JSON list of C-alpha atoms in Angstrom, two decimals:
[
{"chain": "F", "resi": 1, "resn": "UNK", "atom": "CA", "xyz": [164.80, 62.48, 50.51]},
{"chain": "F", "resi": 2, "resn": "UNK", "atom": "CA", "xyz": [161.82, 64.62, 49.21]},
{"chain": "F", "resi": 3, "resn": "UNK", "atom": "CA", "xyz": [163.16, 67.75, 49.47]},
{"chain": "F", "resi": 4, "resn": "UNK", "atom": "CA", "xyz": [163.62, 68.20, 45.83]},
{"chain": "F", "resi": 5, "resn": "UNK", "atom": "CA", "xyz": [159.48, 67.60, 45.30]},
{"chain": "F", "resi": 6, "resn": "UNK", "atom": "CA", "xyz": [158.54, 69.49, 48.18]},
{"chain": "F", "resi": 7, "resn": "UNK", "atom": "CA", "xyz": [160.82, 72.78, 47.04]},
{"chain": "F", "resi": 8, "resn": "UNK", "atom": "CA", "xyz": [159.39, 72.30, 43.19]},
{"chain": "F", "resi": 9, "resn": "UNK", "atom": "CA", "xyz": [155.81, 71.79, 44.52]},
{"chain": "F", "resi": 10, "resn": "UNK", "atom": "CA", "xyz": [155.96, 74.94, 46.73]},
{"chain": "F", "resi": 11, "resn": "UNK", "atom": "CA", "xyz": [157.79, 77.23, 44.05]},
{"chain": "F", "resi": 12, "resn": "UNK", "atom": "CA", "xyz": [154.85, 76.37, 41.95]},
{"chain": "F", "resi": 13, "resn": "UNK", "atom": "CA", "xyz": [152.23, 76.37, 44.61]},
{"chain": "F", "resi": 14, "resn": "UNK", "atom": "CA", "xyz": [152.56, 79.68, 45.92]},
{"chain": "F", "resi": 15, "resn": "UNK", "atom": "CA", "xyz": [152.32, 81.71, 42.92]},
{"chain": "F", "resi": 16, "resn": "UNK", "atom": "CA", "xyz": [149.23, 79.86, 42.05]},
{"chain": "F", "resi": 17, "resn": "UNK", "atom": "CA", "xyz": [146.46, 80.08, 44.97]},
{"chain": "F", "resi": 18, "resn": "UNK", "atom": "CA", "xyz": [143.21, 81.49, 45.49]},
{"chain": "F", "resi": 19, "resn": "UNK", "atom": "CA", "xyz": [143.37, 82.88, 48.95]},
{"chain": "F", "resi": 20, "resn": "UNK", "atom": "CA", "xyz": [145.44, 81.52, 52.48]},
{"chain": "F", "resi": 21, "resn": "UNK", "atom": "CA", "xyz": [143.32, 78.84, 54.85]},
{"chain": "F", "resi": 22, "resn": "UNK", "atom": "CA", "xyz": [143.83, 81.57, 57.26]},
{"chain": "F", "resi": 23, "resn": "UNK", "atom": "CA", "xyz": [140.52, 83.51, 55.83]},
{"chain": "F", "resi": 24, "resn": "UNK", "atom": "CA", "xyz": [138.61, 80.82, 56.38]},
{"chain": "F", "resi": 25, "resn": "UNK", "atom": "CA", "xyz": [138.47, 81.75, 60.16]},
{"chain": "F", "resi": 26, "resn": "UNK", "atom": "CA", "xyz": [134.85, 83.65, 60.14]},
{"chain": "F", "resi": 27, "resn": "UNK", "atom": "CA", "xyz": [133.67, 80.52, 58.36]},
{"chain": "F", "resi": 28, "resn": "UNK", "atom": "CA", "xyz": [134.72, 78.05, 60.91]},
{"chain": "F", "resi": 29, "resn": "UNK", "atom": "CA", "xyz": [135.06, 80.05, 63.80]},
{"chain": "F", "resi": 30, "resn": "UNK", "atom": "CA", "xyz": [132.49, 78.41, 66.66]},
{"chain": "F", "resi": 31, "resn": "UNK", "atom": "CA", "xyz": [131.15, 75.61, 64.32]},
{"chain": "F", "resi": 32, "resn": "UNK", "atom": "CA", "xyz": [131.34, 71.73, 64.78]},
{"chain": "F", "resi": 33, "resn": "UNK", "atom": "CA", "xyz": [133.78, 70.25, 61.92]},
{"chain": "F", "resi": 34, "resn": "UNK", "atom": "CA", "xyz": [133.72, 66.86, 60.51]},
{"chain": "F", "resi": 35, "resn": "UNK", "atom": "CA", "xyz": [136.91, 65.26, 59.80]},
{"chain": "F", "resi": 36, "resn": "UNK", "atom": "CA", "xyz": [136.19, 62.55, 57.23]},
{"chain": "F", "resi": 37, "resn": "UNK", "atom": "CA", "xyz": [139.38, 60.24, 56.66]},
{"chain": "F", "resi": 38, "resn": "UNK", "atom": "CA", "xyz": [139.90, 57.00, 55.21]},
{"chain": "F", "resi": 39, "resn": "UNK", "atom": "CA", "xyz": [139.49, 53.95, 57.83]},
{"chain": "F", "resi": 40, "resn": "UNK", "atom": "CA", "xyz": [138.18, 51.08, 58.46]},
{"chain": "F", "resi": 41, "resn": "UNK", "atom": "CA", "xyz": [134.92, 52.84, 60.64]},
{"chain": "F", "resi": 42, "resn": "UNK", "atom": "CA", "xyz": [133.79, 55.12, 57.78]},
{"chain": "F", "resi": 43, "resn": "UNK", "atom": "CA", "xyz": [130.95, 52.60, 55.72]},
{"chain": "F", "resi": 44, "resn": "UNK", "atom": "CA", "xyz": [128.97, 52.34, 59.03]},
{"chain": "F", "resi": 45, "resn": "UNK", "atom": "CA", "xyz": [128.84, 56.17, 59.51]},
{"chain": "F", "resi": 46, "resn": "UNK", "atom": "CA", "xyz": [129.93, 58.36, 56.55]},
{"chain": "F", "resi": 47, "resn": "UNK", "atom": "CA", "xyz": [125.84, 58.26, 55.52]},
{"chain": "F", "resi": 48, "resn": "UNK", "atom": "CA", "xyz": [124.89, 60.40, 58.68]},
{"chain": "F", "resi": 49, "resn": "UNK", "atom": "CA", "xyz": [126.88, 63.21, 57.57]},
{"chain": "F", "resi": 50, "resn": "UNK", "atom": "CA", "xyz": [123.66, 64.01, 55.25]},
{"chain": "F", "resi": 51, "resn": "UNK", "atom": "CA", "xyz": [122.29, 64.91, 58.24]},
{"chain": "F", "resi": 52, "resn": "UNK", "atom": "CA", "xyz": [124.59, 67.55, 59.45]},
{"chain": "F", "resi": 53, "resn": "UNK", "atom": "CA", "xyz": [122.95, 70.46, 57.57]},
{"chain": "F", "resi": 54, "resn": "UNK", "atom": "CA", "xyz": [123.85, 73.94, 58.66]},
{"chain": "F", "resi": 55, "resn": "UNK", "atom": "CA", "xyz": [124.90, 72.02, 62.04]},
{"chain": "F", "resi": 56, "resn": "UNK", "atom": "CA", "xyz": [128.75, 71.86, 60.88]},
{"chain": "F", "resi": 57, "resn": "UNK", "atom": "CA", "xyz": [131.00, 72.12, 58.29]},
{"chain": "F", "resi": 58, "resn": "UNK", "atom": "CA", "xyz": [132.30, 68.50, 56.29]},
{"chain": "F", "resi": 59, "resn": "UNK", "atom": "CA", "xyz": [136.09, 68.77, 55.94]},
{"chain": "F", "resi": 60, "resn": "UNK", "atom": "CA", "xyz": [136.74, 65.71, 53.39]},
{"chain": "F", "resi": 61, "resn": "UNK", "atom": "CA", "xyz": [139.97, 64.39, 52.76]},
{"chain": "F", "resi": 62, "resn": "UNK", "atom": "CA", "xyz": [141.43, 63.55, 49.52]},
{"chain": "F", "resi": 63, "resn": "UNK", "atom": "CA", "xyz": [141.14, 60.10, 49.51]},
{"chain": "F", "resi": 64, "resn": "UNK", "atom": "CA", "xyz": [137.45, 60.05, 50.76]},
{"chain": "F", "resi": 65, "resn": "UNK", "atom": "CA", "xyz": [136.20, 63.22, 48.32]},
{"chain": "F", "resi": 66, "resn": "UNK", "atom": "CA", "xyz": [134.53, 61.25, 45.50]},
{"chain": "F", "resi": 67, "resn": "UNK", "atom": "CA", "xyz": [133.08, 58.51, 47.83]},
{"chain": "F", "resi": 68, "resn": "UNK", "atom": "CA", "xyz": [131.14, 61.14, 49.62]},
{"chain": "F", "resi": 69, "resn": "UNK", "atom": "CA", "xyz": [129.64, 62.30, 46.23]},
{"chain": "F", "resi": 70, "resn": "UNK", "atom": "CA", "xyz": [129.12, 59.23, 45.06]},
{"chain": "F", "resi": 71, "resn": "UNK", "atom": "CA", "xyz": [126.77, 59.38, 48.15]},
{"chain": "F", "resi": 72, "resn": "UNK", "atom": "CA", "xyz": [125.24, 62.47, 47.75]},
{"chain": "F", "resi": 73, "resn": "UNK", "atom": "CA", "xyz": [127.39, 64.29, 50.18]},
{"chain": "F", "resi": 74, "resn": "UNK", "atom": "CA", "xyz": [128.67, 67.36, 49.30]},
{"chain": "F", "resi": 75, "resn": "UNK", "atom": "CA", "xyz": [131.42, 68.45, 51.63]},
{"chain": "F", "resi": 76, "resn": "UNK", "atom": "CA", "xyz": [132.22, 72.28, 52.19]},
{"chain": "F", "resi": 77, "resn": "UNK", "atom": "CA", "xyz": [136.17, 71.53, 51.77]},
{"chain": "F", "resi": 78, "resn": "UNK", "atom": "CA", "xyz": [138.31, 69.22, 50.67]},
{"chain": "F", "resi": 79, "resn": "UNK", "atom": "CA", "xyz": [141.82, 68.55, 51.81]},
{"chain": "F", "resi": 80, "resn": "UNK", "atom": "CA", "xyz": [144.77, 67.46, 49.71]},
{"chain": "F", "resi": 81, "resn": "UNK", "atom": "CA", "xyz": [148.52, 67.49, 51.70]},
{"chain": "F", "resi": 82, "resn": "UNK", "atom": "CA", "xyz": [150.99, 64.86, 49.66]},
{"chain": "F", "resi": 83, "resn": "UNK", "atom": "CA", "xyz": [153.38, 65.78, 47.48]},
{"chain": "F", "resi": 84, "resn": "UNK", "atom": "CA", "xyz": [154.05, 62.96, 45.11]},
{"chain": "F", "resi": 85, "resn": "UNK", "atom": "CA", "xyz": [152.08, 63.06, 42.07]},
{"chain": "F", "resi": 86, "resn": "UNK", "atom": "CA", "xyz": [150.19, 59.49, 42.64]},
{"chain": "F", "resi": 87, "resn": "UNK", "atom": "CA", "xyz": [147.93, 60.89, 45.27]},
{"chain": "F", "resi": 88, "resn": "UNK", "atom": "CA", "xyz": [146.45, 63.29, 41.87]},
{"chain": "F", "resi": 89, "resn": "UNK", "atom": "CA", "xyz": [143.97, 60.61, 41.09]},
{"chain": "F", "resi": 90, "resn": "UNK", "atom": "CA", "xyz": [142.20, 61.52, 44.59]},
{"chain": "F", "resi": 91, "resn": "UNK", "atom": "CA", "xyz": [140.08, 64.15, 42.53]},
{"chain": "F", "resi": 92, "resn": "UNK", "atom": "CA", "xyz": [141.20, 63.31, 38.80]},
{"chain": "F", "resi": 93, "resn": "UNK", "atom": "CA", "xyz": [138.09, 63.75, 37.02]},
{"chain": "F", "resi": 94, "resn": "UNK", "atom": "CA", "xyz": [136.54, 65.99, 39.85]},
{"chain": "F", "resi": 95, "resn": "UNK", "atom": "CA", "xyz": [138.67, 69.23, 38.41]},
{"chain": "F", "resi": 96, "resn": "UNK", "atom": "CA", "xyz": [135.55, 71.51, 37.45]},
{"chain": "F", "resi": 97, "resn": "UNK", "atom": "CA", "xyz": [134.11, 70.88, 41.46]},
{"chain": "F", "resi": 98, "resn": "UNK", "atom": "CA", "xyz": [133.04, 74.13, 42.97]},
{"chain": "F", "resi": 99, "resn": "UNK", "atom": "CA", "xyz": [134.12, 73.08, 46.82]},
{"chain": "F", "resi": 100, "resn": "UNK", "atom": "CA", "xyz": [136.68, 74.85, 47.87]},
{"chain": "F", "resi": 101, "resn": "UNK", "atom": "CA", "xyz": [140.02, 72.63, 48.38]},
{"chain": "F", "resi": 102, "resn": "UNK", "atom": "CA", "xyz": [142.50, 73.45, 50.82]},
{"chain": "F", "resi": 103, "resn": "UNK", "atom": "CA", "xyz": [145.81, 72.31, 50.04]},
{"chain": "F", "resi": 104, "resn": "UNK", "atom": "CA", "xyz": [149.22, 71.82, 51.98]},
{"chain": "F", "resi": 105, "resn": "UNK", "atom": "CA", "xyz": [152.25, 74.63, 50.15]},
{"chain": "F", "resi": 106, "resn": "UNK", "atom": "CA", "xyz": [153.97, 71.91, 49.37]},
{"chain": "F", "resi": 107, "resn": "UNK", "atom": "CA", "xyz": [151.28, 69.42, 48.25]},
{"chain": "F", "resi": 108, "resn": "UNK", "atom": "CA", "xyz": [151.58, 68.21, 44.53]},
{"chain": "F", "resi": 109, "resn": "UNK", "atom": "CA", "xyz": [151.11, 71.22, 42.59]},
{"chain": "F", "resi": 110, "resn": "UNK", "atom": "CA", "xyz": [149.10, 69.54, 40.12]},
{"chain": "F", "resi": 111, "resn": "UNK", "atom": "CA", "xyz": [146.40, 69.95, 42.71]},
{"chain": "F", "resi": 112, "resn": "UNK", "atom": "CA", "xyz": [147.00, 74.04, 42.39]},
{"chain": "F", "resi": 113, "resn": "UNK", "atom": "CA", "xyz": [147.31, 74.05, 38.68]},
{"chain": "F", "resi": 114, "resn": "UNK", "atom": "CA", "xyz": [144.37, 72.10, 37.39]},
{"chain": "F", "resi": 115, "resn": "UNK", "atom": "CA", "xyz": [141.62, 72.55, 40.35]},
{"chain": "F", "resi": 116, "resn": "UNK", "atom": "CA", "xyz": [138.54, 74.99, 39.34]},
{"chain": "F", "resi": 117, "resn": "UNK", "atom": "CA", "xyz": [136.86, 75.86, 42.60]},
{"chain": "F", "resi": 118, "resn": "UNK", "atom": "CA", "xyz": [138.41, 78.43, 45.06]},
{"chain": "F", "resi": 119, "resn": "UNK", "atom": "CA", "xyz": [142.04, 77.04, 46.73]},
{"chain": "F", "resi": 120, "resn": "UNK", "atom": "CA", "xyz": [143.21, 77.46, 49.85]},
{"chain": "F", "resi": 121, "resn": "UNK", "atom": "CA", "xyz": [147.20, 77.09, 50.75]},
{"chain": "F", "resi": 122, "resn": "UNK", "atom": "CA", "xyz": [147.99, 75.89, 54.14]},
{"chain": "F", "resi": 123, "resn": "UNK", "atom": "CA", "xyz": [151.31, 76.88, 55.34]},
{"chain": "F", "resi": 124, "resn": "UNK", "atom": "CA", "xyz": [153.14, 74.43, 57.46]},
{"chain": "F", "resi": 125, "resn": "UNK", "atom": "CA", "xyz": [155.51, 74.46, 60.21]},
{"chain": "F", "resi": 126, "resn": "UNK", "atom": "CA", "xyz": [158.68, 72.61, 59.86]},
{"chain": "F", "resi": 127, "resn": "UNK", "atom": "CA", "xyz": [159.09, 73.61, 56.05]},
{"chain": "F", "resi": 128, "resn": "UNK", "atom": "CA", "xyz": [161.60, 76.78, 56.18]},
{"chain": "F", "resi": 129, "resn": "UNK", "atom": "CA", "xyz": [160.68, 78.12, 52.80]},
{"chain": "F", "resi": 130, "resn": "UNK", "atom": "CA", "xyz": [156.37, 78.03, 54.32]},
{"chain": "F", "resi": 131, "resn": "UNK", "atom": "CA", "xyz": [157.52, 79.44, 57.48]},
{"chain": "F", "resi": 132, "resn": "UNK", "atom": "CA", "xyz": [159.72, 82.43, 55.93]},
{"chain": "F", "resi": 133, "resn": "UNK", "atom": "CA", "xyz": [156.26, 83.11, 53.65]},
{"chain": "F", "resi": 134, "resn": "UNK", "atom": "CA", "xyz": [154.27, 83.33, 56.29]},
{"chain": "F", "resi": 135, "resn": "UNK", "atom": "CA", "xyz": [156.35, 85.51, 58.53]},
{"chain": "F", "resi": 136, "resn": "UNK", "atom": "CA", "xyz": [156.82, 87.55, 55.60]},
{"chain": "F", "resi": 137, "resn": "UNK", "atom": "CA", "xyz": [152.84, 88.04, 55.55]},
{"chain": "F", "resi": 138, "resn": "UNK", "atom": "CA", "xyz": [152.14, 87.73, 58.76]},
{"chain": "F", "resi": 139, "resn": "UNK", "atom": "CA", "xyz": [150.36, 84.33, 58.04]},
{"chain": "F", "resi": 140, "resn": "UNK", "atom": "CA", "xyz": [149.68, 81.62, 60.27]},
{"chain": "F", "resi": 141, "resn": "UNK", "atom": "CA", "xyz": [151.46, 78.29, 60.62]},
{"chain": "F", "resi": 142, "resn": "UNK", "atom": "CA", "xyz": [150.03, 74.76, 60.79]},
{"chain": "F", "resi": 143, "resn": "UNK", "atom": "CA", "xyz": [150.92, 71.65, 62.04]},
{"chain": "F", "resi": 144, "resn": "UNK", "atom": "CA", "xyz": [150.85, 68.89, 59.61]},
{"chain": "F", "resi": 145, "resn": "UNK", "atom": "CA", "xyz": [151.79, 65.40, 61.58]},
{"chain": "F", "resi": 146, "resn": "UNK", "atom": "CA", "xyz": [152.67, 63.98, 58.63]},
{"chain": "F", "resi": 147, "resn": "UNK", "atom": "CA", "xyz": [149.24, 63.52, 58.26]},
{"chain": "F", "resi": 148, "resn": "UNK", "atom": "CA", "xyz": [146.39, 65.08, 56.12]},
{"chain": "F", "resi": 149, "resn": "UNK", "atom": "CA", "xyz": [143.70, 64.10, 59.53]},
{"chain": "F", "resi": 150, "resn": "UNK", "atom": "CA", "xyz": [146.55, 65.97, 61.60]},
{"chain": "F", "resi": 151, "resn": "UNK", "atom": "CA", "xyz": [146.84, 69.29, 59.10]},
{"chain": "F", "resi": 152, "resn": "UNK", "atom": "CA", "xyz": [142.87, 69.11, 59.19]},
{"chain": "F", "resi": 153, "resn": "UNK", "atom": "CA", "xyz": [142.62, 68.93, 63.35]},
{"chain": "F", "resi": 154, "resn": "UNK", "atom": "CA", "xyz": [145.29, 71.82, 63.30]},
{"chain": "F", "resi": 155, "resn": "UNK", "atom": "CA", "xyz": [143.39, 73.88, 61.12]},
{"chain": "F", "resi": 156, "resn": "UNK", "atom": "CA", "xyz": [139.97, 73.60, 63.00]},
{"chain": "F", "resi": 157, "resn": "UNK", "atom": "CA", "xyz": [141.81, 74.33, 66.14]},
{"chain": "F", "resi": 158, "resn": "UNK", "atom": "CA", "xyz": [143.75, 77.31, 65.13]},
{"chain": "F", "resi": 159, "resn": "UNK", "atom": "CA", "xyz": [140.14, 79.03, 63.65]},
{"chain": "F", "resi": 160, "resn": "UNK", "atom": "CA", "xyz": [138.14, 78.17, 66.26]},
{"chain": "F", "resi": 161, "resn": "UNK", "atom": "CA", "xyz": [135.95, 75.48, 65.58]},
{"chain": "F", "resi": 162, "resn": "UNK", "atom": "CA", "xyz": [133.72, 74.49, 68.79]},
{"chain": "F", "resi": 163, "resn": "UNK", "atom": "CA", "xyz": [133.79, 70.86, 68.34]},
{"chain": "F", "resi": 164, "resn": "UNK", "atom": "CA", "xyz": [136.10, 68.54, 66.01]},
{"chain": "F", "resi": 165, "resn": "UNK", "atom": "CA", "xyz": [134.48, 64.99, 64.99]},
{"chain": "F", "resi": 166, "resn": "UNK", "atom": "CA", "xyz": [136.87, 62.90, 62.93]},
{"chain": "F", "resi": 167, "resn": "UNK", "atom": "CA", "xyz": [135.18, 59.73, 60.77]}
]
């Protein structure tokens, strides 16, 4: 029933990224990544992720991003996978950020058109139009879950993270 939003995001959304989450392999390759998600668990721990230092790399989902800076924790990526135009006030405001933001091809593309720091497109499995790109480019695909935590896990396991934490 989406299809419509997910074709018109993607259209846009590929013509208008920085580089493919696929490059990001050397950076994650053998490192411990923290998963930070929205639940019910995240006020007692999300303050000990000022301790991670070069330890790991802070993968912060949308709808955590500006309560970790609030904080004084600066993730090294943000995530961003819907495609319905609500999910926009995740980082409304937070548009001139430097930290890189991986996003899902067929995420809203206001994400794409109005976000300053480097992006990253995630091609997913199960979307033909993703899956023809990436062939196309020789590109890998991702698994997305329906999830943004699942799209995240997929990513750190296909470039070769050592450990995945999720918070």
């Amino acid at each position: 029933n989406q299809i419509h939003l997910l074709n018109g995001n993607f259209k846009f959304n590929i013509k208008n990224f920085d580089y493919i989450v696929d490059d990001l392999k050397k950076d994650f390759q053998e490192k411990d990544l923290y998963i930070v998600a929205a639940g019910p668990s995240l006020d007692k721990n999300f303050k000990k992720l000022k301790d991670i230092g070069e330890k790991g790399l802070i993968l912060a989902t949308g709808t955590v991003f500006r309560k970790l800076l609030k904080a004084g924790i600066v993730p090294d990526y943000v995530i961003v996978t819907d495609a319905n135009k609500r999910v926009y006030a995740q980082i409304s405001g937070l548009e001139e950020n430097t930290i890189p933001l991986i996003f899902l091809s067929t995420a809203y593309k206001g994400f794409a058109e109005k976000y300053k720091g480097d992006r990253y497109i995630v091609l997913q499995k199960g979307y033909d139009k993703a899956e023809e790109f990436a062939k196309d480019n020789s590109y890998k695909l991702y698994e997305t879950g329906g999830s943004v935590a699942t799209t995240a896990l997929d990513i750190g396991i296909r470039l070769g993270c050592k450990k995945i934490i999720f918070l």
